[in-house]
XYZ file of C-alpha atoms in Angstrom:
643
model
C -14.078 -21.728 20.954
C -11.407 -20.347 18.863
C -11.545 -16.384 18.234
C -12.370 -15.338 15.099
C -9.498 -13.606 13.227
C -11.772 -12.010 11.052
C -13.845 -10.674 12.940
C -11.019 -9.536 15.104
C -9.624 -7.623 12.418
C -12.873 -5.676 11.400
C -13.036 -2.293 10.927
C -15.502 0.602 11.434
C -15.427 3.809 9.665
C -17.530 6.853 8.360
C -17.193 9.464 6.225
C -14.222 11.465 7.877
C -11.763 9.193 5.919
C -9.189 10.844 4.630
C -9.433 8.985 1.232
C -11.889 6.867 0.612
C -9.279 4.129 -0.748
C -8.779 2.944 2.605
C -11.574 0.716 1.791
C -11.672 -2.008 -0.995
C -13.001 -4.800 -2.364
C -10.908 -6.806 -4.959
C -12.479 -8.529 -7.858
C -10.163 -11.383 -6.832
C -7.440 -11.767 -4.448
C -5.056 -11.806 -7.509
C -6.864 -9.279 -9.666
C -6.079 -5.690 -10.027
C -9.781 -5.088 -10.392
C -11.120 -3.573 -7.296
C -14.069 -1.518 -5.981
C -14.181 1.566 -3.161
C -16.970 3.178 -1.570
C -18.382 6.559 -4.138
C -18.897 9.794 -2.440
C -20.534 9.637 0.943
C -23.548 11.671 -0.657
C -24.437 8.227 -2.635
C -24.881 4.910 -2.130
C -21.968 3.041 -4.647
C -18.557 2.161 -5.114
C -15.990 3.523 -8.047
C -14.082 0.791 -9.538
C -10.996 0.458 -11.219
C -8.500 -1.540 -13.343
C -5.726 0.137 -14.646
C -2.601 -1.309 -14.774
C -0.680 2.303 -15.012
C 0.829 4.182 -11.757
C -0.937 7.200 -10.521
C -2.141 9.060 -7.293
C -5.306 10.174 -9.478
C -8.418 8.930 -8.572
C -9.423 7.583 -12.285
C -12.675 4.948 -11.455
C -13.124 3.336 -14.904
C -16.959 3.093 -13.817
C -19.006 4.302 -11.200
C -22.662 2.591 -9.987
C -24.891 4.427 -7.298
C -28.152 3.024 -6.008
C -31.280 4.779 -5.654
C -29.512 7.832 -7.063
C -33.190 9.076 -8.456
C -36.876 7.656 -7.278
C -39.679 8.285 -9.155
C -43.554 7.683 -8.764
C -45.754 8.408 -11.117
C -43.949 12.029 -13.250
C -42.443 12.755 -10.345
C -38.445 12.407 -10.129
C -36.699 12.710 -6.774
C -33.232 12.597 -5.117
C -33.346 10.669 -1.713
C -31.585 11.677 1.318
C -30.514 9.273 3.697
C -27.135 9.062 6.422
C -24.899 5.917 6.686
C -26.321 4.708 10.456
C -23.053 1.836 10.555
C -20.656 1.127 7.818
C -18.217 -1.761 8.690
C -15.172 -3.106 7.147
C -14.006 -6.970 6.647
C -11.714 -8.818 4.980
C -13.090 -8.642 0.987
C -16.522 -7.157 2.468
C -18.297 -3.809 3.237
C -21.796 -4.168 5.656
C -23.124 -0.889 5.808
C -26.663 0.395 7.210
C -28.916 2.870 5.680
C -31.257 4.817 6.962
C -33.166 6.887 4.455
C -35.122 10.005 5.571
C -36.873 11.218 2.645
C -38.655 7.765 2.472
C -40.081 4.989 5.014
C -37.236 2.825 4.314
C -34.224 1.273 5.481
C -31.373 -0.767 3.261
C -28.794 -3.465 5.118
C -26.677 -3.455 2.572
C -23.275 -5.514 1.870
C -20.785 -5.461 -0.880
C -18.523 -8.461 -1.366
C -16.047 -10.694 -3.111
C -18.019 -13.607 -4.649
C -16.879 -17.174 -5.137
C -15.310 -16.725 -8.675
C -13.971 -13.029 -9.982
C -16.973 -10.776 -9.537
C -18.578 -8.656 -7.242
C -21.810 -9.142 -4.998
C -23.829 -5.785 -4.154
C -26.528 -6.854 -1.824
C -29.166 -4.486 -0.583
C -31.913 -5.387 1.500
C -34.747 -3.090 1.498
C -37.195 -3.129 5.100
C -40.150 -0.778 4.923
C -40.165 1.771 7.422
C -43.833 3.111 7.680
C -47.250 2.346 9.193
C -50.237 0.887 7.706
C -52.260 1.261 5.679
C -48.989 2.947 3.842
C -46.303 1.572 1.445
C -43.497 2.306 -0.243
C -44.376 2.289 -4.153
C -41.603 3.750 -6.108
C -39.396 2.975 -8.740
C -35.465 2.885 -7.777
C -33.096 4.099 -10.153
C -29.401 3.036 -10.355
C -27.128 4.997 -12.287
C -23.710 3.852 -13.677
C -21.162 6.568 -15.207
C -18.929 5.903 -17.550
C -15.053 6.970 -18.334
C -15.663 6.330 -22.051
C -18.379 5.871 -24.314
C -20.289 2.698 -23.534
C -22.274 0.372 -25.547
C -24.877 -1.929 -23.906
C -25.877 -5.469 -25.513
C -28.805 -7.309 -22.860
C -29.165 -11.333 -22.737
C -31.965 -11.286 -19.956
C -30.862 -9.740 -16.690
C -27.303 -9.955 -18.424
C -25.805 -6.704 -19.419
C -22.558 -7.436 -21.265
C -20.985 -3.368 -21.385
C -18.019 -2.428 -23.800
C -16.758 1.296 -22.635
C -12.969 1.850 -23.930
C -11.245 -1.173 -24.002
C -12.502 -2.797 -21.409
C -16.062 -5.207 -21.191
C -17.868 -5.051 -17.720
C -20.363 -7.419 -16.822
C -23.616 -6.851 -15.026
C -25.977 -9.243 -14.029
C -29.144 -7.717 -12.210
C -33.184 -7.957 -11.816
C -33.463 -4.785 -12.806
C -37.482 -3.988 -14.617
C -35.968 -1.812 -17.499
C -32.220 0.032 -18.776
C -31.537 2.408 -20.564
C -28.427 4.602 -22.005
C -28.333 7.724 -22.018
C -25.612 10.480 -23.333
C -26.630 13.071 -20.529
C -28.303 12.690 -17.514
C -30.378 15.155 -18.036
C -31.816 13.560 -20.702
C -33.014 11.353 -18.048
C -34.269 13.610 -15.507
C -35.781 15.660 -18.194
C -37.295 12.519 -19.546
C -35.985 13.700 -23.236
C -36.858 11.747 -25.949
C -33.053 11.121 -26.627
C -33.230 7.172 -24.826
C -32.044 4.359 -25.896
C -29.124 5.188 -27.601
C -26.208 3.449 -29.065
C -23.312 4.827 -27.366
C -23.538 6.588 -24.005
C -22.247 7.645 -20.154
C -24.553 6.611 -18.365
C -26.648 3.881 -17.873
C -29.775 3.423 -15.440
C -31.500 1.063 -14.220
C -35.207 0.954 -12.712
C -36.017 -1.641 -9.956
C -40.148 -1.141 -9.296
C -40.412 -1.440 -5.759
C -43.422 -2.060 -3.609
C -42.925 -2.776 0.255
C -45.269 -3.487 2.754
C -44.688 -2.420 6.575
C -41.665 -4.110 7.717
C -41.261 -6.003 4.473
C -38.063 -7.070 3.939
C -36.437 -7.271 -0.562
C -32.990 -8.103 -1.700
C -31.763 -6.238 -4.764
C -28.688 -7.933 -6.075
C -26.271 -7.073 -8.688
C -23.698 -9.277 -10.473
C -20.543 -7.705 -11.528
C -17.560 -9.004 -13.340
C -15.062 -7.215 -15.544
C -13.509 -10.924 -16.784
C -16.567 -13.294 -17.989
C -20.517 -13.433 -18.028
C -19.939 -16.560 -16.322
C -18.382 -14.457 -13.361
C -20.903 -12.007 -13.210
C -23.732 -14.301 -13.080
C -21.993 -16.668 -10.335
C -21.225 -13.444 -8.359
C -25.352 -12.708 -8.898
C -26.465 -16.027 -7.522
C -23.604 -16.373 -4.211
C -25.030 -17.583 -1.409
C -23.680 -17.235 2.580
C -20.963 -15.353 0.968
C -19.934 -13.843 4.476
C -19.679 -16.975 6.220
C -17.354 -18.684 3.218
C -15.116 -15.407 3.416
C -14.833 -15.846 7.197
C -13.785 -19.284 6.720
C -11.234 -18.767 4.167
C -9.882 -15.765 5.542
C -9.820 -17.395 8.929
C -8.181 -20.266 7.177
C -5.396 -17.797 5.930
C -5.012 -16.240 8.668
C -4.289 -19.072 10.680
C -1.952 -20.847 8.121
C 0.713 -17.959 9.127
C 3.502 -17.843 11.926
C 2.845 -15.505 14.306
C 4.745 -14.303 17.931
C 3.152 -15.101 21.398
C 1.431 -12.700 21.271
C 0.539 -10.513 25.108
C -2.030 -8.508 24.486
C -5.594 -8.265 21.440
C -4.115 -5.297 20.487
C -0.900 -6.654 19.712
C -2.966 -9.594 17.514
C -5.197 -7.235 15.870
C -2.573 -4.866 14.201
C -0.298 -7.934 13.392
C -3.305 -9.856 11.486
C -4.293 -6.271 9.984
C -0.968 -6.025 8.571
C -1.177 -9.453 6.863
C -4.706 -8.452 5.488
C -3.660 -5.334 3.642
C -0.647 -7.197 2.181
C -3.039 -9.957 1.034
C -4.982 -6.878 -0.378
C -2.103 -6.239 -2.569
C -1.984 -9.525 -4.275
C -1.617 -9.665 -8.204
C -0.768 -12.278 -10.738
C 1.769 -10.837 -12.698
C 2.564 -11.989 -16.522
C 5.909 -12.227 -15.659
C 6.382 -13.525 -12.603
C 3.143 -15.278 -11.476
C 1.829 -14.850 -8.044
C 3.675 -11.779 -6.272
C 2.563 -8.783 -3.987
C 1.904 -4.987 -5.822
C 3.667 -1.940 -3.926
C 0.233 -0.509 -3.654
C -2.486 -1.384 -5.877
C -5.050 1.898 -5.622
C -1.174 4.030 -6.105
C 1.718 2.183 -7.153
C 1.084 -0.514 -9.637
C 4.162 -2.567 -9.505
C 7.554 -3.112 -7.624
C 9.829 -0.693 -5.972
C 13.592 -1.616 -4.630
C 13.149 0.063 -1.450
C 10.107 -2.755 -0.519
C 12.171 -5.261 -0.919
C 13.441 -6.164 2.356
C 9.790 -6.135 4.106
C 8.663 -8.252 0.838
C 11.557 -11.021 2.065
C 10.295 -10.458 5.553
C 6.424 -11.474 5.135
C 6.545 -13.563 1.572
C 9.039 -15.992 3.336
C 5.926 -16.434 6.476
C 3.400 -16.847 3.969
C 2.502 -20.037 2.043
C 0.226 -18.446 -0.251
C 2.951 -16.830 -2.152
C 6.210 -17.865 -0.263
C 9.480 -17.490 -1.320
C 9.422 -18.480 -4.794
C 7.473 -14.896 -5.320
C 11.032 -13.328 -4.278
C 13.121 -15.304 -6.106
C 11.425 -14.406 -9.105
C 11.341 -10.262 -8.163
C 14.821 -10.624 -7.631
C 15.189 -12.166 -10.724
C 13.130 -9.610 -12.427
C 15.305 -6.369 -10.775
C 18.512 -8.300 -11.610
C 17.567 -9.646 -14.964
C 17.209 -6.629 -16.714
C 20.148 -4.322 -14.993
C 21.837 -1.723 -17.019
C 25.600 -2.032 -19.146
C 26.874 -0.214 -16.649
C 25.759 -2.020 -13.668
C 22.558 -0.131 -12.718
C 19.447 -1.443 -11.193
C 16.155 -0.022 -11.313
C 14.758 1.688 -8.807
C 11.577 0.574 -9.876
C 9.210 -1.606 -12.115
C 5.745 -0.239 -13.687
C 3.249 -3.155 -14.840
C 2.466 -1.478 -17.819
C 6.647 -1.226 -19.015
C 7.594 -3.219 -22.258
C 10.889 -3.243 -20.698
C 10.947 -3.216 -16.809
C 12.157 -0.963 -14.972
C 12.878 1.687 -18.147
C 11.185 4.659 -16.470
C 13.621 5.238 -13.881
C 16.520 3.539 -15.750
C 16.476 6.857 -18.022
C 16.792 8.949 -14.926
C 19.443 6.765 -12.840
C 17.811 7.018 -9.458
C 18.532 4.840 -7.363
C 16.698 4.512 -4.436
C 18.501 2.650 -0.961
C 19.672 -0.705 -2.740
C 19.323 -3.388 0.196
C 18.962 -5.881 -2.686
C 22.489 -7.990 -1.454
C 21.280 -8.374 2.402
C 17.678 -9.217 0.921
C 19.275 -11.999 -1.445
C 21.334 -13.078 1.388
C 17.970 -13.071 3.230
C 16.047 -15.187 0.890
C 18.911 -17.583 0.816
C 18.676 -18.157 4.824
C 15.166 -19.220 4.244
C 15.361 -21.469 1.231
C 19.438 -22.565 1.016
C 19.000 -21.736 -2.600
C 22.888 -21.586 -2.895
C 21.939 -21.442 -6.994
C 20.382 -18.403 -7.306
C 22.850 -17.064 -4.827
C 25.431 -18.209 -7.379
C 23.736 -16.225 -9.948
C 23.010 -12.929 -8.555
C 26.301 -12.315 -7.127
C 28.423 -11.431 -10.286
C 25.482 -8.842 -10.893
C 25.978 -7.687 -6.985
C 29.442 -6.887 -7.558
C 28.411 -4.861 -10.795
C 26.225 -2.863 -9.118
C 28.663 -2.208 -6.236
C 30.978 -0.927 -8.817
C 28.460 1.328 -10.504
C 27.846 2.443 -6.935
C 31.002 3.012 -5.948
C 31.755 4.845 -9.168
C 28.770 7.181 -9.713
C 27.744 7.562 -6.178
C 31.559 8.261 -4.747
C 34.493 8.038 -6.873
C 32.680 10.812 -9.408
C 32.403 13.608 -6.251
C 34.396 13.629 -2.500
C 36.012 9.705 -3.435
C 34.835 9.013 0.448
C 34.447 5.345 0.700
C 30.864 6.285 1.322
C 28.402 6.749 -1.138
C 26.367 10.079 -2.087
C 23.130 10.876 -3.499
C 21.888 13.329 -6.022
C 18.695 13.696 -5.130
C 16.616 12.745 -1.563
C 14.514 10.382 -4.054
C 17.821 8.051 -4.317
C 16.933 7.116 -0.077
C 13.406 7.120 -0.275
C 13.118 9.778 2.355
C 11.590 11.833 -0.467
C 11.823 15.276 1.888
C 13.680 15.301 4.641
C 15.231 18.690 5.055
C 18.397 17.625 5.473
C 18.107 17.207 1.425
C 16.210 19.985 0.626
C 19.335 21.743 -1.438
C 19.807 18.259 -3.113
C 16.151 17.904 -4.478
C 14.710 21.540 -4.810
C 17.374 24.132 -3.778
C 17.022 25.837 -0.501
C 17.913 29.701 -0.554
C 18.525 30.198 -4.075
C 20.751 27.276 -4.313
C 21.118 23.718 -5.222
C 23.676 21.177 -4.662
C 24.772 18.626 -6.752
C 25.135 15.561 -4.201
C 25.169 15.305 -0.370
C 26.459 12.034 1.677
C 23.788 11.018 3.901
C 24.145 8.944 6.760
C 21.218 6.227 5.175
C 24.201 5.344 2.334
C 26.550 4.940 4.652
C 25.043 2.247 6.536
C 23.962 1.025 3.623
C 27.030 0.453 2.252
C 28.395 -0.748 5.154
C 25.440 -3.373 4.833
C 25.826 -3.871 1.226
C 29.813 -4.249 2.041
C 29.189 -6.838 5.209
C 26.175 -9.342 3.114
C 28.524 -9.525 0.070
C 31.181 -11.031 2.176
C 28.931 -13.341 3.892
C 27.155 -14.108 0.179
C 31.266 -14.691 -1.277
C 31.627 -16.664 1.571
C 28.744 -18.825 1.736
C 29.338 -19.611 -2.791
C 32.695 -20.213 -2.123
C 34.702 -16.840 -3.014
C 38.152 -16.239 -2.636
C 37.662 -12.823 -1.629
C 35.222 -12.698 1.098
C 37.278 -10.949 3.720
C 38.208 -8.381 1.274
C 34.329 -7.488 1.529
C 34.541 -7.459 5.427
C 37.743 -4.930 5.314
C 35.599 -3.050 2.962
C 32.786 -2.403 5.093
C 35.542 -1.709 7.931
C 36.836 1.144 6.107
C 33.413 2.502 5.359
C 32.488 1.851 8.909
C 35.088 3.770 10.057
C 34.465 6.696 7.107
C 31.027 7.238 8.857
C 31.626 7.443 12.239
C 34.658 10.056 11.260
C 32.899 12.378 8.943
C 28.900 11.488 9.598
C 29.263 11.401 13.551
C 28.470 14.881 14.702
C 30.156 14.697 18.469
C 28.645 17.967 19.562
C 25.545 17.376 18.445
C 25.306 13.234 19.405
C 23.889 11.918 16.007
C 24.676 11.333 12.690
C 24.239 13.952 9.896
C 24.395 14.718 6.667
C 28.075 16.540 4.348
C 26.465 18.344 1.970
C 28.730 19.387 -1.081
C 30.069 22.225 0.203
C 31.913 19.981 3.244
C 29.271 21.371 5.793
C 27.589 18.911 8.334
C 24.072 19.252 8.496
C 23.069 17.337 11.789
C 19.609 16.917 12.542
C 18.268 14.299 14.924
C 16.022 12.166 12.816
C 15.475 9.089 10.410
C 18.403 9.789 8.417
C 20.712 8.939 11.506
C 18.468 5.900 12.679
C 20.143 3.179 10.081
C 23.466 2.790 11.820
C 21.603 1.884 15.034
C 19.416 -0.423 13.323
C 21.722 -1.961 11.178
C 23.697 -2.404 14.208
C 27.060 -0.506 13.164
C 26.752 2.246 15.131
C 29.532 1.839 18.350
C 27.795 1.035 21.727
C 28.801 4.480 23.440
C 28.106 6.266 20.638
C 24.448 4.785 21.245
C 24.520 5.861 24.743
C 25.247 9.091 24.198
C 22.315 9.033 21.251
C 19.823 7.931 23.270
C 18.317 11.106 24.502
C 18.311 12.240 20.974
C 16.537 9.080 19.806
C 13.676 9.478 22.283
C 12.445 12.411 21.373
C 11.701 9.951 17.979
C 9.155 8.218 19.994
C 5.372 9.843 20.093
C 1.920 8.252 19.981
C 1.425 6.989 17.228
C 4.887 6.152 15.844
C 8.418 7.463 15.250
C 9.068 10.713 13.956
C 11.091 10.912 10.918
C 12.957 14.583 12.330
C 12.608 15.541 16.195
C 10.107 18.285 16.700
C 12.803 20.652 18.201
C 14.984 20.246 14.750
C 15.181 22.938 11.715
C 12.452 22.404 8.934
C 10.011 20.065 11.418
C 6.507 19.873 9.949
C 4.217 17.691 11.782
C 2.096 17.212 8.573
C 4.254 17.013 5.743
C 5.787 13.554 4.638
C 8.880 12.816 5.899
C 9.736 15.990 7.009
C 8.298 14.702 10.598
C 5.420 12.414 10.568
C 5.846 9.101 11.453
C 6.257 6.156 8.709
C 5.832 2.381 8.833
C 9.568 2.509 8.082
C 10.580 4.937 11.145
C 8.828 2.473 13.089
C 10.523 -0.566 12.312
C 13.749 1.251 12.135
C 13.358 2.596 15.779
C 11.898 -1.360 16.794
C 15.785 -2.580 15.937
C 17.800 0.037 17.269
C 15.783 -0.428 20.565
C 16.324 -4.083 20.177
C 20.095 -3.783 20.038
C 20.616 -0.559 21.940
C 17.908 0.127 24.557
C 15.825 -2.713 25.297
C 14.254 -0.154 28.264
C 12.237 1.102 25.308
C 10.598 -1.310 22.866
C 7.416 -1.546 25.108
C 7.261 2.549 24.312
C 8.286 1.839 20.686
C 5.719 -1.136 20.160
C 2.555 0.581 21.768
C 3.421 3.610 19.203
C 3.488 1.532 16.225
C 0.184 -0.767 17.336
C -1.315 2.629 17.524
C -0.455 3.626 14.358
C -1.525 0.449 12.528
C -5.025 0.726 14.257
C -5.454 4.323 13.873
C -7.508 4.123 10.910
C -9.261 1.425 8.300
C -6.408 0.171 6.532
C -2.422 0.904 6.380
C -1.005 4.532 6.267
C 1.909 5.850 4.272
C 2.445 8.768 6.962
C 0.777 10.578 10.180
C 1.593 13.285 12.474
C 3.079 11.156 15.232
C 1.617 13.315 18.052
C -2.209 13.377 16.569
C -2.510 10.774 13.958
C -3.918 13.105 11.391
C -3.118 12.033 8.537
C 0.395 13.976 6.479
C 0.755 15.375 3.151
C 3.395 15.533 0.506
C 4.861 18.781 -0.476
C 2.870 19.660 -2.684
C -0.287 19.471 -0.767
C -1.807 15.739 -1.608
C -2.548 13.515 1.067
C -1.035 10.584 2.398
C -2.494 7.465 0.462
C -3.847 4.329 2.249
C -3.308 0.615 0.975
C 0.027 2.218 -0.232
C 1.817 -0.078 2.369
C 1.645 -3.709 1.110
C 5.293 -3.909 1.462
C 6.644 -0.801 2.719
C 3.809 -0.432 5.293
C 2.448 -3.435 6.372
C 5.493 -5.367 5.501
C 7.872 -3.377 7.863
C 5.264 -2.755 10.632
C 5.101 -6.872 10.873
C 8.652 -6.613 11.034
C 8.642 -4.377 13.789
C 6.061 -6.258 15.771
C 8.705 -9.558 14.973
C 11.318 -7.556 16.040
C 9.403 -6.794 19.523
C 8.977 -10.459 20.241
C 12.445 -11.166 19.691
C 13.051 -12.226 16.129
C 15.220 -9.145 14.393
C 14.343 -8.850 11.021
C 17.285 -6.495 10.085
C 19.651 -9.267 11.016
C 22.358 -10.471 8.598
């Protein structure tokens, strides 16, 4: 019998999670309405819809069962521990074990068939005769904004903001209240018009070892939804089957051991977890939809990578993003670093502040054109290529040190948001602040930009395609001149006042993976590059290096991206060590529920950002899980870097 890739996939956790976003449900797999599990002190989920970008947890509404029981005048809070909670595709099965009371809840919270939610609880009575449990069971939902409540039945059609939520359940009575306490002080202020919070009372009798479902319904789209979602039947099995369906529908490497399988099928789960039907350009995959709610330049190589595997979106999805990121490029040749859902204009935020963040877009288009021989779009894109090669060239080079490399002015423009080696470029370090450095990432990548143009001229029929090649010679041979550090066997970073800062870390990686970097240069690298490689990933700076934190962002915790990175230098360079480099990264993508922005490499606690926030989960849709497939591609012999 064939294995179950669902069920190889699942996931337990508890309530040690570092956020609790590791674990969603989506409204529907093209949605941006999903739910999370509430504070491990309750039994509910927090959902939200916003379109907007943020790191803030904002839930638009909150429900928690059997927040309050009551018999008789007597009002209650239960307490009760989580005996199994247990992760799926588009389901959470969790097991409750309630100590204040003789009961015990299965409970499961799911995608139903249409958009909507299922919350399942069972309810098994836990004492001996001749006693029952008799109590009434009081749900509470919390509000963001003032609600209003209008009841058809069990149907609960809920207008709070601008938003309508749906809730279909068997609930006995509801009512709205302003304050809770006006509930648990049983004032007479009930029933009001306009409230924030909302309860309702099941009445609950159970025998010994009598099992009772409680169901709820919930849809922020239709009625319709809410009450399909209420009446879903064998919803687990359908999900297995059309996950398993999925899952199955997708290339996938020979693989040698479960491990290997697991991680790679996790991958493809959280990027499927990331869907979203966008206004603009139909079906397409978010940056992260809990964080970032839209599309970011640095994804889009691992977006190429897994849309072009996967028929539920394929490549038509990246046409279209390229389309978008091209379509609306600045007079002067910029291109956004990235695009909010909720921009008029896309891509205006960042347009106003010019960064630029690594722009792989030419090797990507090149990319998409090697898996479609859409010569057309090729066609199109290129005389807006060569624009923003000139704006490049211009504001990144010609403007400071006229290298034939290109600078940044601040780390954000890499997307190594921290790494010390920019530290005087973004904040100042000692008093002081620079007004550009030339890191080693913009060299390669204009090497890369320079050596996929000339291919792209080539392939449309340009005149000048070998003037791209001897372009990317030059800047070739720029790097290894000024960026090489000889003494220190690595490539580093000339900060404005013509020192070279040489540290051994992720900055210096992209020659090697791009495969630009000369062969005995590698050789000499190598025992620099292996002190990248720890359990659970690549570092992103060496422990032994200047301004190494093991917890903070990229200033040495390991990344999806150091990981893939590392995969293709190994692949070119030292083949001895992609068994090393591959066991990290499976560890890392089975470390916790979900995908990780960042870890410390040696422990796999999760990292922070500078300014204290943890690392976010289901932040890697395209980053994350999209360059950690590449990585486990790259292992079984298919380079994804390759142009």
């Amino acid at each position: 019998m064939q294995m179950s890739l669902y069920k190889l996939v699942r996931e337990t956790f508890d309530e040690k999670l570092p956020r609790r976003t590791a674990i969603i449900v989506k409204e529907h797999d093209f949605s941006l309405s999903f739910a999370y599990p509430a504070e491990f002190s309750s039994i509910g989920y927090l959902f939200d819809y916003r379109e907007n970008t943020t790191y803030d947890e904002q839930p638009t509404f909150a429900i928690r069962f059997a927040e309050y029981l009551s018999s008789g005048n007597i009002l209650s809070k239960p307490t009760f521990y989580f005996e199994t909670m247990e992760y799926f595709p588009s389901l959470i099965r969790r097991k409750i074990i309630f100590s204040s009371d003789g009961i015990e809840i299965e409970e499961k919270f799911v995608q139903a068939n249409q958009p909507g939610f299922l919350w399942e609880l069972t309810l098994v009575g836990q004492h001996h005769a001749p006693f029952t449990f008799e109590k009434n069971i009081h749900t509470v939902i919390v509000f963001s904004s003032l609600a209003n409540v209008k009841r058809n039945n069990h149907m609960l059609e809920i207008k709070t903001g601008e938003k309508v939520i749906y809730l279909t359940s068997d609930f006995d009575e509801y009512k709205l209240y302003k304050k809770i306490d006006d509930f648990i002080r049983k004032s007479p202020a009930k029933n009001v018009q306009y409230g924030y919070y909302l309860v309702l009372t099941h009445r609950m009798k159970l025998l010994p070892q009598e099992h009772k479902t409680i169901r709820f319904g919930i849809s922020t789209h239709s009625k319709k939804n809410a009450s399909l979602a209420f009446s879903t039947k064998h919803v687990q099995q359908r999900l297995e089957r059309k996950w398993n369906t999925w899952f199955s529908s997708l290339a996938h490497p020979p693989f040698k051991t479960e491990p290997d399988k697991k991680a790679y099928y996790k991958c493809w789960w959280v990027i499927k977890t990331n869907y979203y039907r966008d206004k603009r350009i139909g079906k397409a995959v978010l940056e992260a939809l809990p964080v970032y709610r839209g599309y970011w330049q640095w994804a889009l190589p691992a977006m190429q990578w897994h849309t072009s595997m996967n028929p539920e979106v394929n490549s038509q999805c990246m046409k279209r993003l390229l389309d978008l990121f091209l379509q609306y490029q600045r007079e002067d040749g910029y291109v956004t670093h990235a695009i909010y859902l909720d921009e008029k204009i896309p891509g205006e935020a960042w347009s106003k502040k010019s960064v630029i963040q690594t722009p792989h877009v030419p090797w990507v288009c090149l990319q998409y054109y090697y898996a479609t021989k859409d010569i057309y779009s090729l066609r199109k894109w290129y005389p807006k290529l060569v624009r923003y090669y000139e704006y490049l060239n211009k504001f990144r080079d010609e403007h400071f040190f006229n290298l034939h490399l290109w600078a940044i002015i601040c780390s954000w423009d890499t997307g190594l948001d921290t790494i010390p080696q920019f530290q005087k470029v973004s904040y100042g370090e000692h008093g002081k602040k620079e007004l550009f450095c030339y890191p080693t990432i913009f060299a390669a990548e204009r090497c890369r930009y320079e050596q996929a143009m000339g291919k792209i001229a080539e392939i449309i029929g340009e005149t000048n395609s070998q003037d791209w090649i001897r372009e990317s010679t030059i800047t070739k041979q720029q790097m290894q001149a000024i960026l090489w550090d000889e003494k220190k066997q690595w490539y580093g970073v000339l900060h404005q006042n013509r020192t070279l800062d040489t540290r051994v870390g992720v900055d210096g990686l992209f020659p090697f993976a791009y495969n630009i970097a000369d062969s005995k240069q590698a050789a000499r690298a190598k025992r620099n590059f292996m002190k990248l490689i720890s359990t659970y990933g690549i570092y992103t700076v060496a422990p032994n290096e200047t301004g190494f934190h093991a917890e903070l962002y990229w200033r040495g915790p390991t990344w999806a991206k150091s990981c893939s990175l590392a995969m293709a230098t190994a692949f070119y360079y030292y083949p001895d060590l992609l068994e090393r480099i591959k066991q990290a990264t499976v560890n890392f993508i089975l470390r916790y529920p979900s995908i990780w922005e960042c870890m410390n490499a040696q422990t796999g606690k999760i990292a922070r950002g500078d300014p204290g926030l943890m690392a976010t989960p289901v932040i890697a849709s395209n980053v994350g899980a999209g360059e950690l497939l590449g990585a486990i591609q790259t292992y079984y012999g298919k380079n994804v870097f390759a142009i």
